[in-house]
PDB file of C-alpha atoms and ligand atoms in Angstrom:
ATOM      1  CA  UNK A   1      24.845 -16.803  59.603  1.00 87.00           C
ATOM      2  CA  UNK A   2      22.729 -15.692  57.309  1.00 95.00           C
ATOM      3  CA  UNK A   3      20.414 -18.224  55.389  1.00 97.00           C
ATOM      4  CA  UNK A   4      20.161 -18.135  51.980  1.00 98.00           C
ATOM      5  CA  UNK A   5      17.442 -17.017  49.873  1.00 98.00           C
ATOM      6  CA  UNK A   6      16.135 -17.743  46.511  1.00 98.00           C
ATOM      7  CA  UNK A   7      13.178 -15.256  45.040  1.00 98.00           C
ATOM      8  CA  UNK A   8      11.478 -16.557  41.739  1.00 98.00           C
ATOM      9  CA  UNK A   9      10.175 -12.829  40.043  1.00 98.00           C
ATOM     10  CA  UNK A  10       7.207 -14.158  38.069  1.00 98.00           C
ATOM     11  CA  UNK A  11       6.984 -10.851  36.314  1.00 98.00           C
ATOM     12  CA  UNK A  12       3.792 -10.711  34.098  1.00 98.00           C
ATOM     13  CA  UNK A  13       3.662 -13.777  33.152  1.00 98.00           C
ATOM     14  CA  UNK A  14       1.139 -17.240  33.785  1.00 98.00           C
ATOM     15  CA  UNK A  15      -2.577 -17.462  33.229  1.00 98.00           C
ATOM     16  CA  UNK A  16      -3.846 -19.155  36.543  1.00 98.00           C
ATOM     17  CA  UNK A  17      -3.730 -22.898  35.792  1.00 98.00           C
ATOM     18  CA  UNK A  18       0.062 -22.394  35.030  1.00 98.00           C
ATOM     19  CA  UNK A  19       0.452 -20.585  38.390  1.00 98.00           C
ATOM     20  CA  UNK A  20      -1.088 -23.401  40.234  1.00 98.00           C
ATOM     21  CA  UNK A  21       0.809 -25.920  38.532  1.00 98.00           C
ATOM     22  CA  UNK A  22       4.030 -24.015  38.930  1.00 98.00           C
ATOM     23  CA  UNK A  23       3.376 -23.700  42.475  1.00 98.00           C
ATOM     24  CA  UNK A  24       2.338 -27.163  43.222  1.00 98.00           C
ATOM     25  CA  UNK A  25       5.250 -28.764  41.182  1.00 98.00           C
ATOM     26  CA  UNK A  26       7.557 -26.700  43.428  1.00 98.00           C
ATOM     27  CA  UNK A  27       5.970 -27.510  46.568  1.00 98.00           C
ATOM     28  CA  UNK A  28       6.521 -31.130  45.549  1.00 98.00           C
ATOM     29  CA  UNK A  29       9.814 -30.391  44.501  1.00 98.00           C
ATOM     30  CA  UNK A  30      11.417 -28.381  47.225  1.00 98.00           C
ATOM     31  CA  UNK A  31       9.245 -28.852  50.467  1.00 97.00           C
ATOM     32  CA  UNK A  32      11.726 -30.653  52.090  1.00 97.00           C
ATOM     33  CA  UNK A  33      14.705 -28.516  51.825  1.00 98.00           C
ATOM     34  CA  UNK A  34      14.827 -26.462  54.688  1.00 97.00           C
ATOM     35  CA  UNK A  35      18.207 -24.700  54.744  1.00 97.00           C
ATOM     36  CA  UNK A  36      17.224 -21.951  51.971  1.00 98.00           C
ATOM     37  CA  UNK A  37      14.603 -19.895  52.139  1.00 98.00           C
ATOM     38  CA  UNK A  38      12.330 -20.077  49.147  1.00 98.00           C
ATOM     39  CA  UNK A  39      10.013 -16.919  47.904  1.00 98.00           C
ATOM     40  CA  UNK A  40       7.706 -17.018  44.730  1.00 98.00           C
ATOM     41  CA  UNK A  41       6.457 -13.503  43.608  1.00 98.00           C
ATOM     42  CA  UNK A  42       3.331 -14.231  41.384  1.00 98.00           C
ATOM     43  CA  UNK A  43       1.679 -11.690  39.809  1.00 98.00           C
ATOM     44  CA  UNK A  44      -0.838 -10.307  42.705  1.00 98.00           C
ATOM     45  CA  UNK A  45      -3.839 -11.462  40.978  1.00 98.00           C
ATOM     46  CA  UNK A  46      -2.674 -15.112  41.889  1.00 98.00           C
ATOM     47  CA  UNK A  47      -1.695 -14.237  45.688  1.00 98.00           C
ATOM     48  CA  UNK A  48      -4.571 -15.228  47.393  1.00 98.00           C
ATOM     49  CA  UNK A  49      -5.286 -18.739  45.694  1.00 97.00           C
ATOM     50  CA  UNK A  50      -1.906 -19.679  45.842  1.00 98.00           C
ATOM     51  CA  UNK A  51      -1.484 -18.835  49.680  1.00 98.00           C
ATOM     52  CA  UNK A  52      -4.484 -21.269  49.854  1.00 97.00           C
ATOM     53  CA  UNK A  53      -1.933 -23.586  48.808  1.00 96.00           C
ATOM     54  CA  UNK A  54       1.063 -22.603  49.854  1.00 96.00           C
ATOM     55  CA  UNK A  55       0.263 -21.527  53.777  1.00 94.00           C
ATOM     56  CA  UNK A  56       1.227 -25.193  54.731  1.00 94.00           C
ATOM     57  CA  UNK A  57       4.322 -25.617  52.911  1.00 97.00           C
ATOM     58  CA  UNK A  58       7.798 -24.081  53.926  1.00 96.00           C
ATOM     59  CA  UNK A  59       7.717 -21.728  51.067  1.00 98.00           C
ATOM     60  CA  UNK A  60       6.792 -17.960  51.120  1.00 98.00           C
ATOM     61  CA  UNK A  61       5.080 -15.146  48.935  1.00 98.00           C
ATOM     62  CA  UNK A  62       6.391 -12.561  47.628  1.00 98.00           C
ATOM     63  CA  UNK A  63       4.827  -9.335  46.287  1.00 98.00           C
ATOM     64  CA  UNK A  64       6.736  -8.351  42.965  1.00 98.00           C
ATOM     65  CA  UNK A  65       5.556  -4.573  43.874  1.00 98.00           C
ATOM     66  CA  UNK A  66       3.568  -2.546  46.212  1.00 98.00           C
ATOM     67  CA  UNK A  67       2.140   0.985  46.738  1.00 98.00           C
ATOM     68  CA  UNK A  68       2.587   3.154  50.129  1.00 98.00           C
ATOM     69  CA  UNK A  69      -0.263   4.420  51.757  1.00 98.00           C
ATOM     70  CA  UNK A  70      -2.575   1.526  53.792  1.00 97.00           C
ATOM     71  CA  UNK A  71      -5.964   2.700  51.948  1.00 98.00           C
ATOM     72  CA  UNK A  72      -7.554   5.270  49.898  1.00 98.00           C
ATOM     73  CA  UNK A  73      -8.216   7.098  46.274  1.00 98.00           C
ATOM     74  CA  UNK A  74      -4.962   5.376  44.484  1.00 98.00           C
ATOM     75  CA  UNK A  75      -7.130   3.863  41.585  1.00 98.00           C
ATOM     76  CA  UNK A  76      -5.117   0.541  40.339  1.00 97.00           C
ATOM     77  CA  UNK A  77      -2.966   0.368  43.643  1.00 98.00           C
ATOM     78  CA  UNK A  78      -1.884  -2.412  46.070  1.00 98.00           C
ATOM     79  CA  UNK A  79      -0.951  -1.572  49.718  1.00 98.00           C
ATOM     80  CA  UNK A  80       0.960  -2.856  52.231  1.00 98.00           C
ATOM     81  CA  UNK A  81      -1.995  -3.624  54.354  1.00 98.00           C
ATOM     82  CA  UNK A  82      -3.582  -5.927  51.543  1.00 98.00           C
ATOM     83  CA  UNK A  83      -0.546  -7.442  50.910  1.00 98.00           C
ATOM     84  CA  UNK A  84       0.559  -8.449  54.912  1.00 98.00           C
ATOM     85  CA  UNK A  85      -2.462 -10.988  54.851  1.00 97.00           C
ATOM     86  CA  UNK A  86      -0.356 -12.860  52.114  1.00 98.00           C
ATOM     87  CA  UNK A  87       3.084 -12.239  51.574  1.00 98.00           C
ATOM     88  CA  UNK A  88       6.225 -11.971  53.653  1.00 98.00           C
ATOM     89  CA  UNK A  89       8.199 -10.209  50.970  1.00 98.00           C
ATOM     90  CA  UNK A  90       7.995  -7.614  48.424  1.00 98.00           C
ATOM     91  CA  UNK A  91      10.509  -6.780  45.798  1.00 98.00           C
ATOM     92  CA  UNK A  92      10.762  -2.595  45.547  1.00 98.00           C
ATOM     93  CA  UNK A  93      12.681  -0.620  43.109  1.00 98.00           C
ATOM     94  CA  UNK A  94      13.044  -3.400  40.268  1.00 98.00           C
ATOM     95  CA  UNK A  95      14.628  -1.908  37.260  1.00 97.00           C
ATOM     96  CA  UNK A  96      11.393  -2.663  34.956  1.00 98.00           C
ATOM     97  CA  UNK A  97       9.372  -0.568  37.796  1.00 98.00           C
ATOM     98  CA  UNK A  98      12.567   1.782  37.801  1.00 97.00           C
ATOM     99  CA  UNK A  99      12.596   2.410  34.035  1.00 96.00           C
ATOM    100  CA  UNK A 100       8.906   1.441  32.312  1.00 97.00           C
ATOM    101  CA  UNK A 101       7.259   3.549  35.131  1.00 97.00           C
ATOM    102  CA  UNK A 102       9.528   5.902  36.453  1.00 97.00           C
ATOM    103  CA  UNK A 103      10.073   5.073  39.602  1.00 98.00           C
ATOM    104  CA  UNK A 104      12.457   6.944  41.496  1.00 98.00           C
ATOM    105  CA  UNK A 105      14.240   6.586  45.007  1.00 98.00           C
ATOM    106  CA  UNK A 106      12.218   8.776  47.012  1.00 98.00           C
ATOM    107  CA  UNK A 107       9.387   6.619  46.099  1.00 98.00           C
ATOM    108  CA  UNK A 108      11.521   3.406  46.372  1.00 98.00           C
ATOM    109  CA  UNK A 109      11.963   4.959  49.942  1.00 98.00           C
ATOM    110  CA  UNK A 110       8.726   5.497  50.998  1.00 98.00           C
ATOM    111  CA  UNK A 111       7.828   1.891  49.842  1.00 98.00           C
ATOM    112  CA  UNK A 112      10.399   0.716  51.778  1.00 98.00           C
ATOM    113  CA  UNK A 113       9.114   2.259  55.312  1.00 98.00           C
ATOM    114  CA  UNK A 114       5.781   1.097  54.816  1.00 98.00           C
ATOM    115  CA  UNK A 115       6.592  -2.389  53.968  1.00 98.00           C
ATOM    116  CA  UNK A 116       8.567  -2.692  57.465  1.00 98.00           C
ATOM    117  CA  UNK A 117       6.126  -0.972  59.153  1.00 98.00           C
ATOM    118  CA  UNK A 118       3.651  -3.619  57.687  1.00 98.00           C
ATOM    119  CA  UNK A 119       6.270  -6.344  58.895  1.00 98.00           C
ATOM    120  CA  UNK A 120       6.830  -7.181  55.167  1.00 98.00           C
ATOM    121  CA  UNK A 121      10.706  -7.904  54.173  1.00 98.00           C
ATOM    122  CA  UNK A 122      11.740  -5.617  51.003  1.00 98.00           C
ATOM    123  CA  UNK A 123      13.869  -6.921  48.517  1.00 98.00           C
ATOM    124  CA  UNK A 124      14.970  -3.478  47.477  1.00 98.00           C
ATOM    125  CA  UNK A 125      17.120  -3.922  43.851  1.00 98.00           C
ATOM    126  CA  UNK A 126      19.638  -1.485  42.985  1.00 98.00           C
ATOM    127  CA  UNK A 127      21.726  -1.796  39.744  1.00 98.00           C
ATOM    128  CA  UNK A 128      23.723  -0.130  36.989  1.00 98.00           C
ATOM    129  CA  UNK A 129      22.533  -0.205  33.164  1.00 97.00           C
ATOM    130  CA  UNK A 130      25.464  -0.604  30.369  1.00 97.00           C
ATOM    131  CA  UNK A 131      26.643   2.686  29.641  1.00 97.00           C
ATOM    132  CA  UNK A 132      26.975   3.183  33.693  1.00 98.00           C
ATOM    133  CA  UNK A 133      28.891   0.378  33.782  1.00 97.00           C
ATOM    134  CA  UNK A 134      31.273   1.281  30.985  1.00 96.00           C
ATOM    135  CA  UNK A 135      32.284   4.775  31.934  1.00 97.00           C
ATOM    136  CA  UNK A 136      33.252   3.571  35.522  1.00 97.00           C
ATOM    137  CA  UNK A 137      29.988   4.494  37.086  1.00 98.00           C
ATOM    138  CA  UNK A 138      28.405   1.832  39.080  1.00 98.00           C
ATOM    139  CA  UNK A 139      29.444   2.386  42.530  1.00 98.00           C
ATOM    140  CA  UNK A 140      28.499   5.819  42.307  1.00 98.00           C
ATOM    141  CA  UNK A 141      24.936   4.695  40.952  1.00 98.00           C
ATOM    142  CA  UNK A 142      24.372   2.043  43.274  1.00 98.00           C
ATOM    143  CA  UNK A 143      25.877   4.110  46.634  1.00 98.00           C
ATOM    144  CA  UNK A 144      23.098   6.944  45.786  1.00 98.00           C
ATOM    145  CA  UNK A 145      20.466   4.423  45.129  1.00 98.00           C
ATOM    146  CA  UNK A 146      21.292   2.824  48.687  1.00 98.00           C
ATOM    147  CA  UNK A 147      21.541   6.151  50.223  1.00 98.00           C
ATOM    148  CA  UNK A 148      18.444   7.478  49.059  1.00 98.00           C
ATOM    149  CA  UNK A 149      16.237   4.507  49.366  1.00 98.00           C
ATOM    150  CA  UNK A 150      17.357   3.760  52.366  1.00 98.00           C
ATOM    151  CA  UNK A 151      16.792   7.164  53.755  1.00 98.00           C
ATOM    152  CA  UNK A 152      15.915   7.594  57.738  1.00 98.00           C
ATOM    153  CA  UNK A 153      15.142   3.675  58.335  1.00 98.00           C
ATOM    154  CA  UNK A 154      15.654   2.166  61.867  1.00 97.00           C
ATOM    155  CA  UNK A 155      19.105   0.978  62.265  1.00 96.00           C
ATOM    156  CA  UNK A 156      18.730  -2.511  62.771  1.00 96.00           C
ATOM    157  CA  UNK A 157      15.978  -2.609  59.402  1.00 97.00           C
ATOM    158  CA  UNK A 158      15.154  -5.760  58.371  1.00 98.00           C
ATOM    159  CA  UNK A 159      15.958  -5.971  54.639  1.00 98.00           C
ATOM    160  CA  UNK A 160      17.338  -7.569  51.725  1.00 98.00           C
ATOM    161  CA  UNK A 161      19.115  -6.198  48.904  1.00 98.00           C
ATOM    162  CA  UNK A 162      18.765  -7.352  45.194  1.00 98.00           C
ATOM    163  CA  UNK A 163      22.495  -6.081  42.904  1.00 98.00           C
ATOM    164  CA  UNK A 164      20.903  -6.537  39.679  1.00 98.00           C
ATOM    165  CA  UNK A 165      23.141  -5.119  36.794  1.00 98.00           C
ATOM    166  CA  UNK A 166      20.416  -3.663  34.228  1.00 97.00           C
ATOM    167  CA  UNK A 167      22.137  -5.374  31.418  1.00 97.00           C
ATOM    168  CA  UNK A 168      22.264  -8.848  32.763  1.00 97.00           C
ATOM    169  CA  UNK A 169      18.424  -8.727  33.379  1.00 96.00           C
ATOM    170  CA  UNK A 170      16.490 -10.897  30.851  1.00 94.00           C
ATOM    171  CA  UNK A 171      19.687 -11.107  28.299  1.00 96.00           C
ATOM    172  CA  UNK A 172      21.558 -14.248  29.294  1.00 94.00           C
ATOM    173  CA  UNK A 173      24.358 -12.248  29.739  1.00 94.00           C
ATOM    174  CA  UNK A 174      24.511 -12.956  33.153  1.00 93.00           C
ATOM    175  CA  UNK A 175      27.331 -10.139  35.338  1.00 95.00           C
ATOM    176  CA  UNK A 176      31.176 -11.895  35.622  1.00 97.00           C
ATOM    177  CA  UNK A 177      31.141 -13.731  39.348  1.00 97.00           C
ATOM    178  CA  UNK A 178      33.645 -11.402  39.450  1.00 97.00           C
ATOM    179  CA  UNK A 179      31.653  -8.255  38.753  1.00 97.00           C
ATOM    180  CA  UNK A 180      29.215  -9.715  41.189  1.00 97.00           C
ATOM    181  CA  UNK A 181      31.410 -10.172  44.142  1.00 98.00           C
ATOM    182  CA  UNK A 182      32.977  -6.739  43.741  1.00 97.00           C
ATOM    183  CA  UNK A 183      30.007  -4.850  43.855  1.00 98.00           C
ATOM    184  CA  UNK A 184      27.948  -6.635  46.379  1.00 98.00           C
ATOM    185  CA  UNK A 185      30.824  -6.477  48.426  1.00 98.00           C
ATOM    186  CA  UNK A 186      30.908  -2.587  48.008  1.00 98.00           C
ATOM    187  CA  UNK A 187      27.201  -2.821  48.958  1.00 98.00           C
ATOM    188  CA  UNK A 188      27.556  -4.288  52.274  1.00 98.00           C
ATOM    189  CA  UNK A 189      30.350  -1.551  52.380  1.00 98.00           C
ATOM    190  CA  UNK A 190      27.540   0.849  52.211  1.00 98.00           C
ATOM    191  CA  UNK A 191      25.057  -0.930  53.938  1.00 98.00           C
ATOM    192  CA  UNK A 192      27.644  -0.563  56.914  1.00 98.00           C
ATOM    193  CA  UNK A 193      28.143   2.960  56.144  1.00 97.00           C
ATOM    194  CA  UNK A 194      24.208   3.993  56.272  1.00 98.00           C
ATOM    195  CA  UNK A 195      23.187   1.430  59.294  1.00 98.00           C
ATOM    196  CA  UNK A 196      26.312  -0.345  61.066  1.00 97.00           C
ATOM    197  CA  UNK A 197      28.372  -3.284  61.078  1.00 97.00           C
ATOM    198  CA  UNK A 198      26.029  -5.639  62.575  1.00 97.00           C
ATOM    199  CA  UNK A 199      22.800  -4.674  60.073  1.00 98.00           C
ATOM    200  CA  UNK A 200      25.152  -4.945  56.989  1.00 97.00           C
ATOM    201  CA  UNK A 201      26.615  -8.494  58.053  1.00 97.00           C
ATOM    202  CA  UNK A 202      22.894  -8.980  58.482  1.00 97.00           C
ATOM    203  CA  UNK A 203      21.293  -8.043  55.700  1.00 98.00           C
ATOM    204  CA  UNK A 204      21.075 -10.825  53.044  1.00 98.00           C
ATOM    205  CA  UNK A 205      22.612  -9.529  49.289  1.00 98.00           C
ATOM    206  CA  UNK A 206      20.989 -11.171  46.326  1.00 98.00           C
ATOM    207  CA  UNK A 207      22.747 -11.318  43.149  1.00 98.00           C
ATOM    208  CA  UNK A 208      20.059 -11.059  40.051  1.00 98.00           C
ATOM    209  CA  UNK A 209      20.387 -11.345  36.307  1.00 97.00           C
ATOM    210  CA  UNK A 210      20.242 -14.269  33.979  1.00 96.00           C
ATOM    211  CA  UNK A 211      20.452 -16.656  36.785  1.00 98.00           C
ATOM    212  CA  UNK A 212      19.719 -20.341  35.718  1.00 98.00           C
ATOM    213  CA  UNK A 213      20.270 -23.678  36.960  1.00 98.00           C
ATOM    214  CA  UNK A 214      23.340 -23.970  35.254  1.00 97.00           C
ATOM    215  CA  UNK A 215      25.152 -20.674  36.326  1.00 97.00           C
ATOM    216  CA  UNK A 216      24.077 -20.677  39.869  1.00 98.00           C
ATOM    217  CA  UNK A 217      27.097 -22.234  41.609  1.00 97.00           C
ATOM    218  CA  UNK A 218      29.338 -19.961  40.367  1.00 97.00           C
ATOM    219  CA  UNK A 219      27.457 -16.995  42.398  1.00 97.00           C
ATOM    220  CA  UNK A 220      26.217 -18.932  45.604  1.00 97.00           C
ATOM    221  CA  UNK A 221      29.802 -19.862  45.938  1.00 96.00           C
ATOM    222  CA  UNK A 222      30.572 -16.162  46.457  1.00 97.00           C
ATOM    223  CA  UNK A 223      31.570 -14.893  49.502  1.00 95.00           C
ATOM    224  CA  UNK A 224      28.737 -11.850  49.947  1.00 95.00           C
ATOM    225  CA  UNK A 225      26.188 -13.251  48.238  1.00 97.00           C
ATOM    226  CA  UNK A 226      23.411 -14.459  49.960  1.00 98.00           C
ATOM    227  CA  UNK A 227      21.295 -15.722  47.266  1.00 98.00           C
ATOM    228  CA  UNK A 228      19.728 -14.994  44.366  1.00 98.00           C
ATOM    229  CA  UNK A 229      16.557 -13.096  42.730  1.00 98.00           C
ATOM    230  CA  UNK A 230      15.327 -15.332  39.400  1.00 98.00           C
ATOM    231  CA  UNK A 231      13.196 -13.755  36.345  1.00 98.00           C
ATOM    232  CA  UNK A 232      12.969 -16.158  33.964  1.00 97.00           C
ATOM    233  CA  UNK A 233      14.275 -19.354  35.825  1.00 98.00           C
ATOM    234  CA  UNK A 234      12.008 -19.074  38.200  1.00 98.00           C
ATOM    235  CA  UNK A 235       9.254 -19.855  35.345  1.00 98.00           C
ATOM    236  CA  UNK A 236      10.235 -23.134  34.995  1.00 98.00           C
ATOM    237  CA  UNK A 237      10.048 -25.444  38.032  1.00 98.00           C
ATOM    238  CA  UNK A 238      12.715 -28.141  37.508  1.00 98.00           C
ATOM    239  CA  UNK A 239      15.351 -25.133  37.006  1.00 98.00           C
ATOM    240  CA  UNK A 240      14.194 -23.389  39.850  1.00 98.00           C
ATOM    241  CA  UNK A 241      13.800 -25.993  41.905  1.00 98.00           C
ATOM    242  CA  UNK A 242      17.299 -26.894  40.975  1.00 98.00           C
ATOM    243  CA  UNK A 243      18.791 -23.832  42.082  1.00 98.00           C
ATOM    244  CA  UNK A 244      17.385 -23.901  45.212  1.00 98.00           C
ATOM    245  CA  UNK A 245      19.080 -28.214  45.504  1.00 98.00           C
ATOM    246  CA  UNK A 246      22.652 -26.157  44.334  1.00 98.00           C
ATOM    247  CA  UNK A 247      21.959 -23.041  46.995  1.00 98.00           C
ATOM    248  CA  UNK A 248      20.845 -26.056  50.191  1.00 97.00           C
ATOM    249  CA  UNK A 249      24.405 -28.546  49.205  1.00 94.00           C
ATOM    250  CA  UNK A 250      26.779 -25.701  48.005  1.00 82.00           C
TER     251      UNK A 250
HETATM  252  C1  PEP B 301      14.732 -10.190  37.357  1.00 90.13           C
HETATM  253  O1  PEP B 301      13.779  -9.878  36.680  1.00 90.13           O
HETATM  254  O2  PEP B 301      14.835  -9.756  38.513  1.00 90.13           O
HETATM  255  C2  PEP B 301      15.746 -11.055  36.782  1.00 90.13           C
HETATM  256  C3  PEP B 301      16.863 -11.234  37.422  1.00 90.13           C
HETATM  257  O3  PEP B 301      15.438 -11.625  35.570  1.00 90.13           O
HETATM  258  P1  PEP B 301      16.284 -12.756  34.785  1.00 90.13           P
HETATM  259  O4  PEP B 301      16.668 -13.803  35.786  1.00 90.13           O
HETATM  260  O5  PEP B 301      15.370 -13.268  33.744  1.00 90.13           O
HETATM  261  O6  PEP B 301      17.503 -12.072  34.241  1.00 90.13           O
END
C-alpha cells in the first residue's frame, strides 16, 4: 500500500518571512496527520532555515531542482550532495525547467541517478502540452519521456512520478479525472514495462495541474493516483493544508 503524498512546488515565489510563516502555519496545521506524506519544495535559498524548523515535525523538504555532479566549476549550480543534508525529495524534469531552460531527458536522466545515488527520492514529471494532446499524442510523449529518463536505473528504483499535463499547469484548467486516470494508468503500464510489476505497483503516481482544495477529491479518489504535486495551492496554507485533511479521510 502505497501512502499518499502531497508536494507543495513553491516555484519562485516568497521573500523569507512569508516562507517561515507558510511553513510554520502548516506545521501547525498538519503535524498531526500522519497517514500522507507531506513535502514542501521552497525555493533553495530558504532550505536550510526552514529545515531548522521543520527537522522536528513530520513534514519533509523538497528540492524543486537539482544539478548532477557532487562538486565542481558549475557556476550557479546545486548538487545532490548539498542538497542530501536537507531534503528528502527533489522534483526533476518540471515542465518550466523542461521548456524555459531546455532541459531535456538525457539530462532529466542523469539527475535522476544522482539523486538516488544521494538517497534523495525524485519526483520526475512527465507531461503532454496542448497541441500533443489534441493530435492523439500523449502516450507517445509521455512513454519516451519515461523511457529515456528512466534510462539504466536499478530495478527496484525508488521513485515517484509527477503526470502533469502542460496545459493544466498554472491555468485552472485542471486535466478531466478522467484524462488523469487514463494516463497515469498507462504510466504504471510503462513503469512495469521499463522496471517490473512489483516497482510499478510501487512507485507512487502524482497527478499535477491546477490542483486546489476544492478539486482534490475528485483525483485522490482515483484508482492510480497516489497523490498530488501543488503549484499554486501549495502557496496558501489553509488550501494546502486542506488537501492534505481530503488526501488523510478520503
Ligand atoms: C506545478 O507547478 O507543478 C503545478 C502543478 O502548478 P499548479 O498547481 O499551479 O497548476
Amino acid at each position: 500500500m502505497i501512502k499518499t503524498l502531497i508536494v507543495g512546488n513553491w516555484k519562485m515565489n516568497t521573500d523569507s518571512f512569508e516562507a517561515y510563516k507558510l511553513t510554520s502555519n502548516l506545521i501547525d496545521n498538519i503535524n498531526h496527520i500522519n497517514s500522507v506524506i507531506k513535502v514542501i519544495c521552497p525555493p533553495y535559498i530558504y532550505i536550510p532555515k526552514l529545515h531548522e524548523i521543520i527537522s522536528s515535525s513530520n513534514l519533509y523538504l523538497g528540492s524543486q531542482n537539482m544539478f548532477y555532479k557532487d562538486a565542481g566549476a558549475y557556476t550557479g549550480e546545486i548538487s545532490p550532495q548539498m542538497l542530501k543534508e536537507y531534503c528528502e525529495y527533489v522534483i526533476l524534469g518540471h515542465s518550466e525547467r523542461r521548456t524555459l531552460f531546455e532541459e531535456n531527458d538525457e539530462l532529466i536522466n542523469k539527475k535522476t541517478k544522482a539523486a538516488i545515488e544521494n538517497n534523495i527520492i525524485p519526483i520526475i514529471c512527465v507531461g503532454e502540452n496542448i497541441s500533443e494532446r489534441e493530435s492523439g499524442l500523449t502516450k507517445n510523449k509521455i512513454r519516451n519521456q519515461l523511457l529515456n529518463s528512466l534510462k539504466n536505473l536499478e530495478e527496484n528504483a525508488n521513485i515517484s512520478i509527477a503526470y502533469e499535463p502542460i496545459w493544466a499547469i498554472g491555468t485552472g484548467v485542471a486535466a478531466t479525472p478522467e484524462i488523469a486516470q487514463e494516463t497515469m494508468k498507462y504510466i504504471r503500464l510503462i513503469l512495469q514495462e521499463i522496471f517490473n510489476s512489483d516497482t510499478a505497483n510501487k512507485t507512487p503516481i502524482l497527478y499535477g495541474g491546477s490542483v486546489t482544495d476544492q478539486n482534490a477529491l475528485e483525483y485522490l479518489n482515483l484508482t492510480d493516483i497516489n497523490g498530488c504535486l501543488i503549484g499554486g495551492a501549495s502557496l496558501d496554507s489553509k488550501k494546502f493544508s486542506k488537501i492534505v485533511e481530503i488526501a488523510a479521510i478520503k
